[in-house]
């Protein structure tokens, strides 16, 4: 695995409405850590909020651009990463069912899929999420003080891409990103890095018929990012994707990782992001997420940016564990 150019998922980025509602849901109801409070580097009047485990490990990072009232709801559909799944221990399913009901989260009854028990629910913008109960995950999750550590979300399980077919996307995943087919059930095909199949790595392609194409907006995923260990590995991946005839961006400095982007043939925007330097790049681990961090080129505009952003505040006391 160490030599693998792609080690699994790095992060998933979605669009949201209210920043406060987003913070309350992900840090409060789900108990993830806000690991970075920054701005959209391409639109600094909008936050970029990152949630994850204690350090913001690759494979645990869910990020949002909360556009407030400036965005309409999107529609989940073909050409999108349509469902984002988090991993929890098998013994925690009852806990989470109770907790999501306590906070009146829209959800479906847990169901069996492949070898896993799946609980589908939606965030305040209607973003499709799942908890996948399993006993494969050895990651600790984030000990936040109000969700018992044994029930904490461990990070991602995987993502589900909705496609019209699987062949072309499989050619990129398997041919360029060193993923391999690992399982299938009906119109769902699962992929994981070659020689590995762990929570935080899975990409499922679902090519069920009779679905509409998606439309971007609040409650939809903007892109998914794969994790690569170094700048050198990233450049090798970039060459391989270019050789498949896809347009790939130059390397972009995202402060906490370096990124390239390309759209896979099924329409989903893929990013390949480096593990280093990580979220402790500009504040210590103990302080992650506590201050508004700006990239150096925006520091001169800090006063103006802070005046435009809605104030947000997280109150952990409001999210104590149910009895
Ligand atoms: Zn990204």
GROMACS .gro file of C-alpha atoms and ligand atoms in nm:
model
  324
    1UNK     CA    1   0.000   0.000   0.000
    2UNK     CA    2   0.277   0.243   0.083
    3UNK     CA    3   0.395   0.241  -0.276
    4UNK     CA    4   0.048   0.276  -0.417
    5UNK     CA    5  -0.001   0.600  -0.611
    6UNK     CA    6  -0.363   0.611  -0.489
    7UNK     CA    7  -0.436   0.497  -0.135
    8UNK     CA    8  -0.811   0.545  -0.124
    9UNK     CA    9  -1.032   0.848  -0.074
   10UNK     CA   10  -0.889   1.177   0.051
   11UNK     CA   11  -1.199   1.396   0.084
   12UNK     CA   12  -1.548   1.458  -0.049
   13UNK     CA   13  -1.663   1.815  -0.115
   14UNK     CA   14  -2.030   1.912  -0.129
   15UNK     CA   15  -2.242   2.226  -0.160
   16UNK     CA   16  -2.455   2.350   0.126
   17UNK     CA   17  -2.689   2.631   0.223
   18UNK     CA   18  -2.657   2.759   0.580
   19UNK     CA   19  -2.304   2.747   0.726
   20UNK     CA   20  -2.440   2.733   1.082
   21UNK     CA   21  -2.680   2.451   0.992
   22UNK     CA   22  -2.394   2.264   0.827
   23UNK     CA   23  -2.169   2.306   1.132
   24UNK     CA   24  -2.443   2.197   1.371
   25UNK     CA   25  -2.512   1.884   1.170
   26UNK     CA   26  -2.161   1.759   1.097
   27UNK     CA   27  -1.986   1.866   1.418
   28UNK     CA   28  -2.292   1.822   1.638
   29UNK     CA   29  -2.524   1.546   1.520
   30UNK     CA   30  -2.252   1.338   1.350
   31UNK     CA   31  -1.977   1.438   1.595
   32UNK     CA   32  -1.703   1.497   1.338
   33UNK     CA   33  -1.430   1.745   1.419
   34UNK     CA   34  -1.426   2.080   1.242
   35UNK     CA   35  -1.062   2.053   1.135
   36UNK     CA   36  -1.040   2.366   0.923
   37UNK     CA   37  -1.240   2.683   0.892
   38UNK     CA   38  -1.124   2.863   0.582
   39UNK     CA   39  -1.271   3.016   0.267
   40UNK     CA   40  -1.333   2.891  -0.083
   41UNK     CA   41  -1.002   2.980  -0.248
   42UNK     CA   42  -1.187   3.059  -0.572
   43UNK     CA   43  -1.463   3.262  -0.398
   44UNK     CA   44  -1.337   3.393  -0.063
   45UNK     CA   45  -1.673   3.540   0.037
   46UNK     CA   46  -1.785   3.180   0.104
   47UNK     CA   47  -1.657   2.952   0.380
   48UNK     CA   48  -1.483   2.624   0.315
   49UNK     CA   49  -1.554   2.403   0.616
   50UNK     CA   50  -1.363   2.077   0.663
   51UNK     CA   51  -1.476   1.801   0.899
   52UNK     CA   52  -1.292   1.482   0.983
   53UNK     CA   53  -1.125   1.283   1.255
   54UNK     CA   54  -0.893   1.439   1.513
   55UNK     CA   55  -0.618   1.532   1.267
   56UNK     CA   56  -0.821   1.539   0.946
   57UNK     CA   57  -0.678   1.211   0.817
   58UNK     CA   58  -0.716   1.138   0.448
   59UNK     CA   59  -1.025   0.922   0.410
   60UNK     CA   60  -1.214   1.103   0.687
   61UNK     CA   61  -1.254   1.451   0.540
   62UNK     CA   62  -1.595   1.584   0.438
   63UNK     CA   63  -1.587   1.944   0.319
   64UNK     CA   64  -1.850   2.202   0.228
   65UNK     CA   65  -1.898   2.529   0.051
   66UNK     CA   66  -2.199   2.676   0.238
   67UNK     CA   67  -2.336   2.938   0.001
   68UNK     CA   68  -2.615   3.047   0.236
   69UNK     CA   69  -2.916   3.182   0.050
   70UNK     CA   70  -2.707   3.237  -0.264
   71UNK     CA   71  -2.763   2.880  -0.383
   72UNK     CA   72  -3.067   2.675  -0.473
   73UNK     CA   73  -3.102   2.309  -0.395
   74UNK     CA   74  -2.951   2.073  -0.647
   75UNK     CA   75  -3.088   1.740  -0.761
   76UNK     CA   76  -2.916   1.409  -0.704
   77UNK     CA   77  -2.871   1.214  -1.023
   78UNK     CA   78  -2.660   1.048  -1.285
   79UNK     CA   79  -2.315   1.197  -1.334
   80UNK     CA   80  -2.270   1.266  -0.963
   81UNK     CA   81  -2.118   1.109  -0.659
   82UNK     CA   82  -2.469   1.053  -0.528
   83UNK     CA   83  -2.418   0.895  -0.186
   84UNK     CA   84  -2.138   0.945   0.068
   85UNK     CA   85  -2.097   0.665   0.322
   86UNK     CA   86  -1.936   0.681   0.664
   87UNK     CA   87  -1.807   0.381   0.857
   88UNK     CA   88  -1.926   0.288   1.206
   89UNK     CA   89  -1.877  -0.028   1.415
   90UNK     CA   90  -2.142  -0.299   1.376
   91UNK     CA   91  -2.239  -0.267   1.738
   92UNK     CA   92  -2.315   0.104   1.692
   93UNK     CA   93  -2.607   0.083   1.452
   94UNK     CA   94  -2.868   0.099   1.729
   95UNK     CA   95  -2.694   0.398   1.884
   96UNK     CA   96  -2.695   0.588   1.556
   97UNK     CA   97  -3.052   0.501   1.474
   98UNK     CA   98  -3.156   0.644   1.810
   99UNK     CA   99  -2.935   0.949   1.775
  100UNK     CA  100  -3.050   1.042   1.423
  101UNK     CA  101  -3.411   1.004   1.530
  102UNK     CA  102  -3.345   1.218   1.837
  103UNK     CA  103  -3.228   1.500   1.609
  104UNK     CA  104  -3.515   1.439   1.364
  105UNK     CA  105  -3.286   1.353   1.076
  106UNK     CA  106  -3.473   1.215   0.771
  107UNK     CA  107  -3.372   0.848   0.741
  108UNK     CA  108  -3.470   0.509   0.607
  109UNK     CA  109  -3.485   0.177   0.790
  110UNK     CA  110  -3.146   0.000   0.801
  111UNK     CA  111  -3.104  -0.255   0.524
  112UNK     CA  112  -2.861  -0.522   0.418
  113UNK     CA  113  -2.646  -0.457   0.108
  114UNK     CA  114  -2.365  -0.682  -0.005
  115UNK     CA  115  -2.210  -0.787   0.331
  116UNK     CA  116  -2.294  -0.468   0.517
  117UNK     CA  117  -2.576  -0.310   0.712
  118UNK     CA  118  -2.660   0.034   0.574
  119UNK     CA  119  -2.849   0.327   0.728
  120UNK     CA  120  -2.946   0.596   0.476
  121UNK     CA  121  -3.013   0.951   0.595
  122UNK     CA  122  -2.993   1.310   0.470
  123UNK     CA  123  -2.827   1.625   0.595
  124UNK     CA  124  -3.017   1.958   0.631
  125UNK     CA  125  -2.970   2.033   0.259
  126UNK     CA  126  -3.089   1.691   0.151
  127UNK     CA  127  -2.740   1.551   0.083
  128UNK     CA  128  -2.754   1.171   0.069
  129UNK     CA  129  -2.546   1.003   0.338
  130UNK     CA  130  -2.511   0.656   0.484
  131UNK     CA  131  -2.366   0.488   0.784
  132UNK     CA  132  -2.221   0.148   0.697
  133UNK     CA  133  -2.191  -0.081   0.998
  134UNK     CA  134  -1.890  -0.312   0.975
  135UNK     CA  135  -1.616  -0.477   1.178
  136UNK     CA  136  -1.334  -0.415   0.930
  137UNK     CA  137  -1.244  -0.064   1.038
  138UNK     CA  138  -0.946  -0.017   1.272
  139UNK     CA  139  -0.943   0.365   1.264
  140UNK     CA  140  -1.021   0.532   1.600
  141UNK     CA  141  -1.258   0.809   1.492
  142UNK     CA  142  -1.273   1.136   1.682
  143UNK     CA  143  -1.322   1.135   2.059
  144UNK     CA  144  -1.532   1.451   2.082
  145UNK     CA  145  -1.654   1.412   2.437
  146UNK     CA  146  -2.024   1.384   2.361
  147UNK     CA  147  -2.049   1.075   2.143
  148UNK     CA  148  -1.910   0.764   2.317
  149UNK     CA  149  -1.578   0.682   2.152
  150UNK     CA  150  -1.690   0.327   2.070
  151UNK     CA  151  -1.969   0.467   1.851
  152UNK     CA  152  -1.774   0.744   1.676
  153UNK     CA  153  -1.770   0.764   1.299
  154UNK     CA  154  -1.438   0.617   1.182
  155UNK     CA  155  -1.412   0.805   0.856
  156UNK     CA  156  -1.554   0.730   0.514
  157UNK     CA  157  -1.665   0.387   0.409
  158UNK     CA  158  -1.685   0.493   0.045
  159UNK     CA  159  -1.878   0.678  -0.221
  160UNK     CA  160  -2.146   0.574  -0.469
  161UNK     CA  161  -2.126   0.719  -0.819
  162UNK     CA  162  -2.437   0.717  -1.037
  163UNK     CA  163  -2.353   0.643  -1.398
  164UNK     CA  164  -2.526   0.537  -1.720
  165UNK     CA  165  -2.282   0.246  -1.751
  166UNK     CA  166  -1.972   0.129  -1.573
  167UNK     CA  167  -1.720   0.047  -1.847
  168UNK     CA  168  -1.568   0.389  -1.917
  169UNK     CA  169  -1.541   0.488  -1.553
  170UNK     CA  170  -1.398   0.148  -1.469
  171UNK     CA  171  -1.134   0.206  -1.736
  172UNK     CA  172  -1.018   0.518  -1.551
  173UNK     CA  173  -1.043   0.370  -1.202
  174UNK     CA  174  -0.872   0.045  -1.291
  175UNK     CA  175  -0.653   0.162  -1.576
  176UNK     CA  176  -0.530   0.497  -1.440
  177UNK     CA  177  -0.592   0.507  -1.065
  178UNK     CA  178  -0.484   0.150  -0.982
  179UNK     CA  179  -0.821   0.058  -0.845
  180UNK     CA  180  -0.956  -0.293  -0.905
  181UNK     CA  181  -1.302  -0.445  -0.922
  182UNK     CA  182  -1.376  -0.624  -0.594
  183UNK     CA  183  -1.747  -0.710  -0.581
  184UNK     CA  184  -2.083  -0.663  -0.745
  185UNK     CA  185  -2.449  -0.687  -0.658
  186UNK     CA  186  -2.717  -0.610  -0.916
  187UNK     CA  187  -2.625  -0.285  -1.088
  188UNK     CA  188  -2.364  -0.196  -0.824
  189UNK     CA  189  -1.996  -0.263  -0.886
  190UNK     CA  190  -1.740  -0.198  -0.613
  191UNK     CA  191  -1.377  -0.096  -0.661
  192UNK     CA  192  -1.085  -0.059  -0.418
  193UNK     CA  193  -0.711   0.000  -0.458
  194UNK     CA  194  -0.538  -0.307  -0.601
  195UNK     CA  195  -0.452  -0.554  -0.328
  196UNK     CA  196  -0.653  -0.367  -0.068
  197UNK     CA  197  -1.018  -0.332   0.029
  198UNK     CA  198  -1.064  -0.129   0.345
  199UNK     CA  199  -1.313   0.127   0.473
  200UNK     CA  200  -1.224   0.469   0.336
  201UNK     CA  201  -1.130   0.330  -0.003
  202UNK     CA  202  -1.444   0.201  -0.170
  203UNK     CA  203  -1.586   0.346  -0.489
  204UNK     CA  204  -1.916   0.191  -0.594
  205UNK     CA  205  -2.054   0.250  -0.942
  206UNK     CA  206  -2.429   0.219  -0.969
  207UNK     CA  207  -2.566   0.212  -1.322
  208UNK     CA  208  -2.934   0.153  -1.250
  209UNK     CA  209  -3.154   0.264  -1.536
  210UNK     CA  210  -3.434   0.522  -1.527
  211UNK     CA  211  -3.254   0.790  -1.337
  212UNK     CA  212  -3.235   1.155  -1.432
  213UNK     CA  213  -2.910   1.341  -1.462
  214UNK     CA  214  -2.814   1.535  -1.155
  215UNK     CA  215  -2.809   1.911  -1.120
  216UNK     CA  216  -2.552   2.082  -0.900
  217UNK     CA  217  -2.667   2.286  -0.603
  218UNK     CA  218  -2.704   2.266  -0.227
  219UNK     CA  219  -2.726   1.907  -0.111
  220UNK     CA  220  -2.512   1.765  -0.391
  221UNK     CA  221  -2.150   1.655  -0.404
  222UNK     CA  222  -1.922   1.883  -0.604
  223UNK     CA  223  -1.629   1.642  -0.636
  224UNK     CA  224  -1.453   1.350  -0.475
  225UNK     CA  225  -1.080   1.341  -0.408
  226UNK     CA  226  -0.844   1.046  -0.405
  227UNK     CA  227  -0.545   1.033  -0.174
  228UNK     CA  228  -0.192   1.023  -0.315
  229UNK     CA  229   0.115   1.002  -0.087
  230UNK     CA  230   0.343   1.261  -0.250
  231UNK     CA  231   0.387   1.525  -0.518
  232UNK     CA  232   0.591   1.274  -0.720
  233UNK     CA  233   0.314   1.012  -0.708
  234UNK     CA  234   0.063   1.278  -0.805
  235UNK     CA  235   0.260   1.370  -1.117
  236UNK     CA  236   0.274   1.004  -1.221
  237UNK     CA  237  -0.103   0.979  -1.181
  238UNK     CA  238  -0.141   1.301  -1.379
  239UNK     CA  239   0.061   1.157  -1.669
  240UNK     CA  240  -0.147   0.839  -1.670
  241UNK     CA  241  -0.477   1.028  -1.675
  242UNK     CA  242  -0.351   1.261  -1.949
  243UNK     CA  243  -0.250   0.957  -2.152
  244UNK     CA  244  -0.613   0.839  -2.136
  245UNK     CA  245  -0.706   1.155  -2.327
  246UNK     CA  246  -0.872   1.337  -2.038
  247UNK     CA  247  -0.816   1.703  -1.960
  248UNK     CA  248  -0.632   1.736  -1.628
  249UNK     CA  249  -0.562   2.064  -1.450
  250UNK     CA  250  -0.212   2.167  -1.350
  251UNK     CA  251  -0.121   2.109  -0.985
  252UNK     CA  252  -0.300   2.360  -0.761
  253UNK     CA  253  -0.188   2.460  -0.412
  254UNK     CA  254  -0.478   2.403  -0.174
  255UNK     CA  255  -0.268   2.492   0.130
  256UNK     CA  256  -0.337   2.162   0.313
  257UNK     CA  257  -0.278   1.945   0.006
  258UNK     CA  258  -0.184   1.981  -0.359
  259UNK     CA  259  -0.449   1.895  -0.614
  260UNK     CA  260  -0.519   1.802  -0.971
  261UNK     CA  261  -0.870   1.773  -1.112
  262UNK     CA  262  -1.029   1.596  -1.405
  263UNK     CA  263  -1.379   1.489  -1.504
  264UNK     CA  264  -1.417   1.115  -1.546
  265UNK     CA  265  -1.611   0.995  -1.852
  266UNK     CA  266  -1.933   0.945  -1.653
  267UNK     CA  267  -1.934   1.312  -1.553
  268UNK     CA  268  -1.810   1.303  -1.193
  269UNK     CA  269  -1.537   1.553  -1.106
  270UNK     CA  270  -1.236   1.368  -0.965
  271UNK     CA  271  -0.950   1.524  -0.773
  272UNK     CA  272  -0.622   1.365  -0.671
  273UNK     CA  273  -0.490   1.530  -0.353
  274UNK     CA  274  -0.161   1.478  -0.170
  275UNK     CA  275  -0.159   1.358   0.192
  276UNK     CA  276   0.102   1.620   0.291
  277UNK     CA  277   0.121   1.881   0.424
  278UNK     CA  278  -0.210   1.820   0.604
  279UNK     CA  279  -0.425   2.034   0.831
  280UNK     CA  280  -0.162   2.105   1.099
  281UNK     CA  281   0.016   2.311   0.832
  282UNK     CA  282  -0.106   2.644   0.975
  283UNK     CA  283  -0.237   2.567   1.326
  284UNK     CA  284  -0.151   2.301   1.586
  285UNK     CA  285  -0.362   1.984   1.603
  286UNK     CA  286  -0.511   2.093   1.937
  287UNK     CA  287  -0.640   2.412   1.775
  288UNK     CA  288  -0.766   2.276   1.443
  289UNK     CA  289  -1.078   2.453   1.324
  290UNK     CA  290  -1.081   2.716   1.597
  291UNK     CA  291  -0.975   3.020   1.394
  292UNK     CA  292  -1.055   3.143   1.045
  293UNK     CA  293  -0.751   3.049   0.838
  294UNK     CA  294  -0.681   3.226   0.511
  295UNK     CA  295  -0.428   3.142   0.243
  296UNK     CA  296  -0.135   3.390   0.238
  297UNK     CA  297  -0.265   3.565  -0.073
  298UNK     CA  298  -0.594   3.653   0.104
  299UNK     CA  299  -0.446   3.774   0.434
  300UNK     CA  300  -0.431   4.132   0.308
  301UNK     CA  301  -0.811   4.116   0.268
  302UNK     CA  302  -0.885   3.952   0.603
  303UNK     CA  303  -1.094   4.235   0.750
  304UNK     CA  304  -1.311   4.255   0.440
  305UNK     CA  305  -1.351   3.875   0.419
  306UNK     CA  306  -1.442   3.841   0.787
  307UNK     CA  307  -1.701   4.116   0.752
  308UNK     CA  308  -1.870   3.928   0.463
  309UNK     CA  309  -1.881   3.583   0.625
  310UNK     CA  310  -2.173   3.498   0.852
  311UNK     CA  311  -2.054   3.434   1.209
  312UNK     CA  312  -2.079   3.065   1.305
  313UNK     CA  313  -2.042   2.904   1.644
  314UNK     CA  314  -2.053   2.546   1.763
  315UNK     CA  315  -2.209   2.466   2.099
  316UNK     CA  316  -2.119   2.105   2.193
  317UNK     CA  317  -2.351   2.111   2.497
  318UNK     CA  318  -2.646   2.100   2.259
  319UNK     CA  319  -2.533   1.760   2.122
  320UNK     CA  320  -2.495   1.546   2.432
  321UNK     CA  321  -2.547   1.176   2.392
  322UNK     CA  322  -2.901   1.037   2.432
  323UNK     CA  323  -2.953   0.838   2.750
  324LIG    ZN1  324  -1.133   1.894  -0.320
   0.00000   0.00000   0.00000
